[in-house]
Coordinates of C-alpha atoms and ligand atoms in Angstrom, one line a residue:
M1 CA -44.6 2.6 -4.6
E2 CA -41.7 3.9 -6.5
K3 CA -38.2 4.7 -5.1
R4 CA -38.8 8.5 -5.9
E5 CA -42.1 8.6 -4.2
I6 CA -40.7 7.1 -1.0
I7 CA -37.9 9.9 -0.9
N8 CA -40.4 12.6 -1.7
M9 CA -42.8 11.4 0.7
F10 CA -40.0 11.2 3.4
S11 CA -38.8 14.7 2.5
R12 CA -42.3 16.1 2.9
N13 CA -42.6 14.6 6.2
F14 CA -39.5 14.7 7.8
G15 CA -37.5 17.0 5.7
N16 CA -37.1 19.5 8.5
L17 CA -35.6 16.8 10.6
Y18 CA -33.7 14.6 8.4
Q19 CA -31.5 14.8 5.4
V20 CA -31.4 11.8 3.0
Y21 CA -28.5 10.0 1.5
P22 CA -30.0 9.5 -2.0
D23 CA -27.3 7.0 -3.0
S24 CA -28.3 4.8 -0.2
L25 CA -31.8 4.0 -1.2
K26 CA -32.5 0.3 -2.0
E27 CA -35.8 -1.7 -2.2
N28 CA -36.5 -5.3 -1.3
N29 CA -39.6 -6.7 -1.4
G30 CA -41.7 -3.7 -1.5
R31 CA -39.6 -2.3 1.5
F32 CA -37.4 0.7 1.2
F33 CA -34.0 1.3 3.2
F34 CA -32.0 4.3 3.2
M35 CA -29.8 6.4 5.3
V36 CA -30.7 9.7 6.6
K37 CA -29.0 12.1 9.2
D38 CA -30.3 14.7 11.6
D39 CA -27.7 17.3 12.9
Q40 CA -26.3 14.8 15.4
Q41 CA -26.0 11.5 13.7
K42 CA -27.0 9.1 11.1
Y43 CA -29.8 6.7 11.1
L44 CA -31.4 3.8 9.0
S45 CA -34.7 4.6 7.5
L46 CA -37.1 1.8 6.7
S47 CA -40.5 2.2 5.1
G48 CA -43.1 0.3 3.2
L49 CA -46.7 -1.1 3.9
P50 CA -47.0 -1.5 7.6
E51 CA -47.6 -5.1 7.4
K52 CA -44.4 -5.6 5.4
V53 CA -42.3 -3.4 7.8
R54 CA -43.5 -4.8 11.0
V55 CA -42.9 -8.4 9.9
L56 CA -39.2 -7.4 10.2
N57 CA -37.1 -7.4 13.2
F58 CA -35.5 -3.8 13.2
H59 CA -35.5 -2.0 16.5
A60 CA -36.7 1.4 15.6
D61 CA -36.3 4.7 17.6
K62 CA -39.2 6.4 16.1
E63 CA -42.1 5.5 13.6
K64 CA -44.7 7.3 12.0
S65 CA -47.6 6.3 9.5
I66 CA -48.4 8.4 6.6
D67 CA -51.6 8.2 4.8
C68 CA -51.3 8.6 1.1
N69 CA -53.2 6.5 -1.4
E70 CA -52.1 3.7 0.9
K71 CA -50.8 3.7 4.4
V72 CA -46.8 3.8 4.5
L73 CA -45.0 3.3 7.7
F74 CA -41.6 5.0 8.3
Q75 CA -39.2 3.8 10.8
I76 CA -36.2 5.5 12.1
C77 CA -33.5 3.0 13.4
S78 CA -30.0 3.7 15.1
L79 CA -27.1 2.4 13.3
T80 CA -26.7 -0.6 15.8
N81 CA -25.2 -4.1 15.3
H82 CA -28.6 -5.4 15.8
N83 CA -30.2 -3.4 12.8
L84 CA -27.2 -4.0 10.7
T85 CA -27.4 -7.8 11.3
Q86 CA -31.1 -7.5 9.9
L87 CA -30.2 -5.3 7.0
R88 CA -27.2 -8.0 6.0
Q89 CA -29.8 -10.8 6.0
I90 CA -32.0 -8.6 3.5
L91 CA -29.2 -6.9 1.4
D92 CA -26.6 -9.8 1.3
Y93 CA -24.2 -7.7 -0.7
L94 CA -23.5 -6.1 2.7
N95 CA -21.5 -9.0 3.6
P96 CA -17.6 -9.2 3.2
S97 CA -16.1 -11.7 0.8
C98 CA -12.8 -13.0 -0.3
T99 CA -10.3 -11.1 -2.7
Q100 CA -10.1 -14.4 -4.9
M101 CA -6.4 -13.4 -5.8
K102 CA -7.4 -10.2 -7.5
P103 CA -5.2 -7.2 -6.6
S104 CA -6.4 -5.6 -3.6
F105 CA -6.0 -2.8 -1.5
G106 CA -6.9 -2.2 2.3
T107 CA -8.3 1.1 3.4
G108 CA -7.9 1.0 7.1
D109 CA -10.1 3.6 8.8
R110 CA -9.0 4.5 12.1
L111 CA -12.0 6.9 12.8
G112 CA -14.5 4.4 11.3
I113 CA -16.2 7.0 9.1
A114 CA -14.3 7.3 5.9
T115 CA -15.8 4.2 4.1
P116 CA -18.0 6.0 1.7
A117 CA -15.0 8.3 0.6
H118 CA -12.8 5.2 0.1
I119 CA -15.7 3.5 -2.2
Q120 CA -15.7 6.6 -4.1
A121 CA -11.9 6.3 -4.6
F122 CA -12.3 2.7 -6.0
R123 CA -14.9 3.6 -8.8
D124 CA -13.8 2.4 -12.2
K125 CA -10.7 0.8 -10.6
N126 CA -10.1 -3.0 -11.1
I127 CA -8.7 -3.4 -7.6
F128 CA -10.6 -5.4 -4.9
P129 CA -11.2 -3.0 -1.9
V130 CA -10.6 -4.4 1.6
L131 CA -12.9 -1.8 3.4
A132 CA -12.8 -3.1 6.9
Q133 CA -9.2 -3.3 8.1
Q134 CA -7.7 -2.6 11.7
S135 CA -4.8 -4.3 13.6
V136 CA -5.2 -5.2 17.3
R137 CA -2.8 -2.4 18.0
E138 CA -4.8 0.2 16.1
M139 CA -8.2 -1.0 17.9
E140 CA -6.4 -0.4 21.3
R141 CA -5.4 3.0 20.4
T142 CA -8.6 3.9 19.0
E143 CA -10.6 2.4 21.7
S144 CA -12.4 0.1 19.0
H145 CA -12.9 -3.5 18.4
W146 CA -13.5 -6.1 15.7
Q147 CA -17.4 -5.9 15.4
K148 CA -17.3 -2.0 15.7
V149 CA -14.7 -1.9 12.7
L150 CA -16.6 -4.3 10.5
D151 CA -20.0 -2.5 11.3
N152 CA -18.7 1.0 10.5
A153 CA -17.4 -0.3 7.1
I154 CA -20.5 -2.1 6.3
W155 CA -22.8 0.9 7.2
G156 CA -20.4 3.0 4.8
C157 CA -21.1 0.7 2.2
F158 CA -24.9 1.1 2.8
E159 CA -24.5 5.0 2.9
K160 CA -22.7 4.9 -0.4
G161 CA -25.2 2.3 -2.0
Y162 CA -22.3 0.1 -2.9
E163 CA -23.1 -3.3 -4.1
G164 CA -19.8 -4.7 -5.2
P165 CA -17.6 -6.9 -3.2
F166 CA -15.4 -6.0 -0.4
G167 CA -13.1 -7.5 2.1
A168 CA -12.6 -7.5 5.9
D169 CA -9.3 -8.0 7.4
A170 CA -8.4 -8.8 10.8
D171 CA -5.0 -7.2 10.8
H172 CA -1.9 -8.2 12.8
V173 CA -3.5 -10.9 14.9
K174 CA -1.1 -12.4 17.2
D175 CA -2.9 -14.8 19.6
L176 CA -5.9 -17.4 19.4
N177 CA -7.9 -15.1 21.8
N178 CA -8.0 -12.2 19.3
L179 CA -8.3 -14.5 16.3
Q180 CA -11.4 -16.1 18.0
K181 CA -13.1 -13.0 18.5
A182 CA -12.4 -11.8 14.8
I183 CA -13.9 -15.2 13.6
E184 CA -17.1 -14.6 15.6
C185 CA -17.4 -11.3 13.8
G186 CA -17.1 -12.8 10.5
F187 CA -13.7 -11.3 8.9
T188 CA -12.9 -12.6 5.5
L189 CA -9.2 -12.1 5.7
Y190 CA -6.9 -12.9 8.8
T191 CA -3.5 -11.5 8.9
L192 CA -1.5 -13.6 11.2
D193 CA 1.4 -11.7 12.7
P194 CA 3.9 -14.2 14.4
S195 CA 6.4 -11.6 15.4
D196 CA 6.4 -12.7 19.0
H197 CA 7.7 -16.2 17.8
I198 CA 10.5 -14.9 15.6
N199 CA 13.8 -15.1 17.0
E200 CA 15.6 -11.9 15.5
H201 CA 18.6 -12.1 17.5
M202 CA 19.7 -15.3 15.9
I203 CA 21.4 -13.0 13.2
Q204 CA 23.6 -11.8 15.7
L205 CA 24.9 -15.0 17.1
N206 CA 28.4 -16.0 16.3
K207 CA 29.0 -19.4 14.3
E208 CA 29.7 -21.4 17.5
E209 CA 26.7 -20.2 19.3
L210 CA 24.4 -20.8 16.4
K211 CA 25.8 -24.4 15.7
K212 CA 25.2 -25.0 19.4
K213 CA 21.5 -23.7 19.4
Y214 CA 21.0 -25.6 16.0
Q215 CA 22.2 -28.9 17.2
E216 CA 19.7 -28.8 20.0
L217 CA 16.7 -28.6 17.6
P218 CA 14.7 -31.8 17.5
E219 CA 13.4 -31.2 14.0
K220 CA 17.0 -30.7 12.6
Q221 CA 17.3 -34.0 10.9
E222 CA 14.0 -33.6 9.2
I223 CA 14.7 -30.1 8.1
E224 CA 18.2 -30.9 6.6
S225 CA 17.0 -33.9 4.7
I226 CA 14.5 -31.4 2.9
Y227 CA 16.6 -28.4 2.5
L228 CA 20.4 -28.8 3.2
D229 CA 22.4 -27.8 0.2
K230 CA 19.2 -27.8 -2.0
E231 CA 19.2 -25.4 -4.9
Y232 CA 16.6 -23.5 -6.1
H233 CA 16.7 -21.7 -9.5
I234 CA 14.7 -18.7 -9.2
E235 CA 14.7 -16.9 -12.9
N236 CA 18.5 -16.4 -13.3
H237 CA 19.2 -16.5 -9.5
Q238 CA 20.5 -19.6 -7.7
L239 CA 19.4 -19.7 -4.0
I240 CA 21.0 -22.4 -1.9
F241 CA 20.3 -23.6 1.8
I242 CA 24.1 -23.8 2.8
H243 CA 24.5 -25.1 6.2
D244 CA 24.9 -21.8 8.3
K245 CA 22.3 -20.0 6.4
L246 CA 19.7 -22.8 6.8
A247 CA 20.4 -23.0 10.6
E248 CA 20.2 -19.1 10.9
I249 CA 16.7 -19.2 9.1
V250 CA 15.3 -22.3 11.0
L251 CA 16.2 -20.9 14.4
T252 CA 14.8 -17.5 13.5
Y253 CA 11.6 -18.4 11.9
G254 CA 10.9 -22.0 13.0
E255 CA 8.6 -21.3 16.2
A256 CA 6.7 -18.7 14.1
I257 CA 5.9 -21.5 11.3
K258 CA 4.5 -23.4 14.3
H259 CA 2.5 -20.5 15.6
I260 CA 1.0 -20.0 12.1
E261 CA 0.2 -23.7 11.7
K262 CA -1.5 -23.7 15.0
C263 CA -3.6 -20.4 14.1
Y264 CA -4.5 -21.9 10.8
Q265 CA -5.8 -25.2 12.3
F266 CA -7.9 -23.1 14.8
L267 CA -9.1 -20.8 11.8
K268 CA -10.1 -24.0 9.8
K269 CA -12.1 -25.6 12.7
N270 CA -13.8 -22.5 13.8
H271 CA -14.4 -20.5 10.8
Q272 CA -17.6 -20.7 9.0
G273 CA -17.4 -20.0 5.4
D274 CA -14.7 -19.0 3.1
F275 CA -11.5 -17.1 4.3
E276 CA -8.2 -16.1 3.3
L277 CA -4.9 -15.9 5.3
E278 CA -2.0 -13.4 5.2
V279 CA 1.4 -14.3 6.8
S280 CA 2.8 -10.9 8.0
I281 CA 6.4 -10.9 9.0
D282 CA 7.0 -7.3 8.3
E283 CA 7.1 -6.1 11.9
T284 CA 10.8 -7.4 12.4
P285 CA 13.9 -5.4 12.9
N286 CA 15.6 -7.0 9.9
P287 CA 14.3 -7.2 6.4
T288 CA 13.1 -10.9 5.0
S289 CA 15.8 -12.2 2.8
P290 CA 14.7 -14.1 -0.2
L291 CA 16.0 -17.3 1.0
A292 CA 14.1 -16.8 4.2
H293 CA 10.8 -16.0 2.2
L294 CA 11.5 -19.1 0.2
W295 CA 11.9 -21.2 3.2
I296 CA 8.7 -19.5 5.0
A297 CA 6.5 -20.3 2.0
S298 CA 7.9 -23.9 1.6
E299 CA 7.4 -24.8 5.3
L300 CA 3.9 -23.4 5.3
H301 CA 3.0 -25.5 2.4
R302 CA 4.8 -28.6 3.9
K303 CA 2.5 -28.2 7.1
G304 CA -0.5 -27.7 4.8
V305 CA -1.2 -24.0 5.7
D306 CA -3.1 -22.5 2.8
F307 CA -2.2 -19.0 2.6
Q308 CA -3.1 -16.4 0.0
N309 CA -0.8 -13.5 1.0
I310 CA 2.7 -13.0 2.5
A311 CA 4.0 -9.7 3.9
P312 CA 7.7 -9.8 4.0
H313 CA 9.9 -7.1 5.4
Y314 CA 11.2 -5.7 2.4
I315 CA 14.6 -3.8 1.9
G316 CA 14.6 -0.2 2.8
D317 CA 12.7 1.9 5.4
W318 CA 9.1 1.8 5.4
E319 CA 8.1 4.7 7.7
K320 CA 4.6 5.8 8.5
G321 CA 2.8 8.2 6.2
I322 CA 5.6 9.2 3.9
D323 CA 7.2 7.7 0.8
Y324 CA 9.9 5.0 0.8
I325 CA 13.2 5.5 2.0
G326 CA 16.2 3.8 0.3
D327 CA 17.6 2.8 -3.2
I328 CA 14.7 2.2 -5.3
G329 CA 16.7 0.3 -7.8
T330 CA 17.9 -2.2 -4.9
F331 CA 14.3 -2.7 -3.9
R332 CA 13.0 -3.3 -7.4
E333 CA 16.0 -6.0 -7.8
E334 CA 15.1 -7.6 -4.6
F335 CA 11.1 -7.2 -4.9
K336 CA 11.7 -9.1 -8.4
L337 CA 13.2 -11.9 -6.8
H338 CA 10.3 -12.0 -3.9
C339 CA 7.9 -12.1 -6.8
Q340 CA 9.6 -14.8 -8.6
I341 CA 9.6 -16.9 -5.5
A342 CA 6.1 -16.3 -4.9
S343 CA 5.1 -17.5 -8.4
E344 CA 7.4 -20.4 -8.1
M345 CA 6.0 -21.6 -4.8
G346 CA 2.4 -21.9 -6.2
G347 CA 1.3 -18.1 -6.5
Y348 CA 0.2 -16.0 -3.7
K349 CA 0.1 -12.4 -3.3
L350 CA 2.6 -10.2 -2.0
S351 CA 1.5 -7.8 0.7
L352 CA 2.7 -4.3 1.4
H353 CA 2.2 -3.0 5.0
S354 CA 2.8 0.6 6.0
G355 CA 1.6 1.0 2.3
S356 CA 0.3 4.6 2.9
D357 CA 1.9 7.2 0.5
K358 CA 4.5 5.1 -0.9
F359 CA 4.1 6.4 -4.1
S360 CA 7.5 5.9 -5.8
V361 CA 7.1 2.1 -4.8
Y362 CA 3.5 1.4 -6.4
P363 CA 4.4 1.2 -10.1
I364 CA 7.2 -1.3 -9.2
F365 CA 4.9 -3.1 -6.7
A366 CA 2.1 -3.5 -9.4
N367 CA 4.3 -4.3 -12.3
E368 CA 6.5 -6.8 -11.0
S369 CA 4.0 -8.8 -9.0
D370 CA 2.1 -8.9 -12.2
G371 CA -1.2 -7.9 -10.1
Y372 CA -0.5 -10.4 -7.4
F373 CA -0.4 -7.7 -4.6
H374 CA -2.2 -6.3 -1.6
V375 CA -1.4 -2.7 -0.3
K376 CA -2.5 -1.9 3.4
T377 CA -3.0 1.8 4.3
A378 CA -4.6 3.2 7.4
G379 CA -2.7 6.5 8.7
T380 CA -3.1 8.2 5.4
S381 CA -6.7 8.4 5.8
W382 CA -6.3 9.7 9.4
L383 CA -3.9 12.3 8.0
E384 CA -6.6 13.6 5.5
A385 CA -9.3 13.9 8.3
V386 CA -6.8 15.9 10.2
K387 CA -6.1 18.0 7.1
T388 CA -10.0 18.4 7.0
I389 CA -9.8 19.5 10.5
V390 CA -7.0 22.2 9.5
M391 CA -9.3 23.5 6.8
C392 CA -12.4 23.8 8.8
Q393 CA -11.4 24.5 12.4
P394 CA -7.6 25.7 12.6
A395 CA -7.9 26.6 16.2
L396 CA -8.9 22.7 16.8
Y397 CA -5.9 21.7 14.8
R398 CA -3.5 23.9 16.8
E399 CA -4.3 22.3 20.1
M400 CA -4.0 18.9 18.6
H401 CA -0.5 19.7 17.1
D402 CA 0.7 21.0 20.4
F403 CA -0.5 18.0 22.3
A404 CA 1.0 15.6 19.6
L405 CA 4.5 17.3 20.2
K406 CA 4.1 16.3 23.9
C407 CA 3.0 12.8 23.1
F408 CA 5.5 12.1 20.1
E409 CA 8.3 10.4 22.2
K410 CA 6.0 8.3 24.1
D411 CA 4.2 7.3 21.0
S412 CA 7.2 6.7 18.9
F413 CA 8.5 3.6 20.7
S414 CA 6.6 1.1 18.4
Y415 CA 7.7 2.6 15.2
Q416 CA 10.7 3.0 13.1
L417 CA 10.9 6.7 12.5
S418 CA 13.4 9.4 11.2
T419 CA 11.2 12.4 12.3
D420 CA 13.1 15.5 13.3
L421 CA 10.7 17.4 15.5
Q422 CA 12.9 20.5 15.3
K423 CA 12.4 20.7 11.6
I424 CA 8.4 21.2 12.0
P425 CA 7.8 24.9 11.9
N426 CA 6.5 26.6 14.7
I427 CA 2.9 26.7 14.2
A428 CA 2.2 29.8 16.4
K429 CA 4.0 31.7 13.6
L430 CA 1.9 30.2 10.8
K431 CA -1.3 31.8 9.4
D432 CA -4.3 29.6 9.5
E433 CA -4.1 29.3 5.7
E434 CA -0.5 28.1 5.9
L435 CA -1.1 25.2 8.4
V436 CA -2.1 22.9 5.5
H437 CA 1.2 22.9 4.1
L438 CA 2.4 21.0 7.1
F439 CA 0.7 17.8 5.4
L440 CA 3.6 18.3 2.9
D441 CA 6.2 18.0 5.5
N442 CA 7.4 14.5 6.3
N443 CA 8.1 15.4 10.0
A444 CA 4.7 17.1 10.4
R445 CA 2.9 14.3 8.9
Q446 CA 4.6 11.6 11.1
L447 CA 4.0 13.6 14.1
I448 CA 0.3 13.4 13.4
H449 CA 0.4 10.1 12.0
I450 CA 1.7 8.2 15.1
T451 CA 0.0 10.2 17.8
Y452 CA -3.4 9.3 16.7
G453 CA -4.1 7.1 19.6
S454 CA -3.2 9.5 22.2
I455 CA -5.2 12.3 20.4
L456 CA -8.3 10.2 20.4
R457 CA -8.1 8.9 24.1
E458 CA -6.8 12.1 25.8
K459 CA -9.4 13.0 28.7
D460 CA -9.5 16.1 30.7
E461 CA -9.9 16.1 34.4
R462 CA -13.6 15.6 34.4
G463 CA -13.2 12.4 32.3
R464 CA -14.4 14.2 29.0
Y465 CA -12.5 13.6 25.8
Q466 CA -10.1 16.3 25.0
F467 CA -10.3 16.2 21.3
R468 CA -12.2 13.1 20.0
D469 CA -15.9 14.3 20.3
R470 CA -14.9 17.5 18.6
I471 CA -13.1 15.7 15.9
Y472 CA -16.0 13.8 15.2
K473 CA -18.3 16.6 15.3
L474 CA -16.4 18.8 12.9
L475 CA -16.1 15.7 10.4
F476 CA -19.8 15.0 10.7
E477 CA -20.5 18.7 10.1
N478 CA -18.0 18.9 7.0
E479 CA -18.6 15.4 5.7
A480 CA -18.4 16.7 2.1
I481 CA -15.0 18.2 2.5
H482 CA -13.8 15.2 4.6
Y483 CA -15.1 12.8 2.0
Q484 CA -13.4 14.6 -0.9
E485 CA -10.1 14.8 0.7
V486 CA -9.9 11.2 1.7
T487 CA -11.3 10.1 -1.9
K488 CA -8.6 12.5 -3.7
H489 CA -5.9 11.0 -1.8
I490 CA -6.7 7.3 -1.8
Q491 CA -7.4 7.8 -5.8
H492 CA -3.7 9.0 -6.1
H493 CA -2.7 5.8 -4.5
L494 CA -4.7 3.6 -6.9
K495 CA -3.8 5.4 -9.8
L496 CA -0.1 4.4 -9.5
L497 CA -1.2 0.7 -8.9
N498 CA -3.8 0.4 -11.4
L499 CA -1.6 -0.2 -14.4
Ligands
ZN501 ZN1 2.2 -4.9 9.0

């Protein structure tokens, strides 16, 4: 039986009910696997000689035998975790793996349906894709969970027929409970966020207060014997741990290091197979100074924590869904120093969070890091999905926009933003075809960017979703446009990074 025959046979018998994704078709040991969709949802189709199909353990919703020269059994299976688990055992490239220090790019997918579009964007690019990526906060806002995030990305790989490597990032994990759950699902990259253990207010203490707190530190002696007045020559910079600076850094980050160490030991004990570790200190009020970066990396090594990425809080403003705000020259100089520290301290990747749409930064980021970089995006794919809504059903967008305006204040608390709602045009005065221009407006972008959780969770008085089901339905029915918009936008990101 040939691949083409299977598709022809399927189309002859089921063509009025299902549409085939031809790229997805795979053969293994005389069995054929491909994705199909009806007018509501997608399914896995499995076919082959009945005895070959039945020996597998897929749960089929429907099946039908067709007599040709020989009998062929077709099964239609829902996209469940059970069925995916079976499929991953047969097609082992559907399992995530580690980036192996290659330049990498994360495509968070808040709706869980954009992976095929992301894969398309990575074609011919020498950047390792991290296709499953969601933070604990995003999962709360999208009512998702680790397994769903991972499964959605893998079904996306299957749909696209993708056989290359990809990573899975459990992003911004703050505690062992969430870490445990992510480990059970088989993520390959764990981004530990110790921000609950970072004492940001140390920077505001006066000399006396700082001194007093520092004197009380049990590990003071040990730390001083290693770092006090030690000079590091990083290229043409000299970094010295003078007393007050050392005290401030230790008091600010000391507990965070202990937390990372605890999580790392937990990972080592409980994780089966290879994994990579990212330490993210980006969600802090203050930028991470090069000296603090140096100390953190050095301490992590000293405690035996094997990490692959660090995400410092770089100088400047890294707002959601828009380009970098700040002096790009200052960023470049300080970023160079961060790169040299990373290289000097054994070589690890520098990670850029809130990486969506930071177009002016990418060439510097890729160049100066010499390819030792990781970039995370998420909101930008959500914005492209909303742009698709604007293009296909402007009335739905108008409702979402008005709702977002009401939620903005409540939703903006966890972000650093400069959004000015007054500058967003009154959409009642815009024609449908003008709405798409809102996506060029930073204020409108941020409005939609940060209110995604409220939009996706809002329910009416009868408990039905206000927008969610309509959003998914529209994107399902206009999949080609949705994929095209996402691919185009991510390609633009990758082009600037793939130097
Ligand atoms: Zn982050």
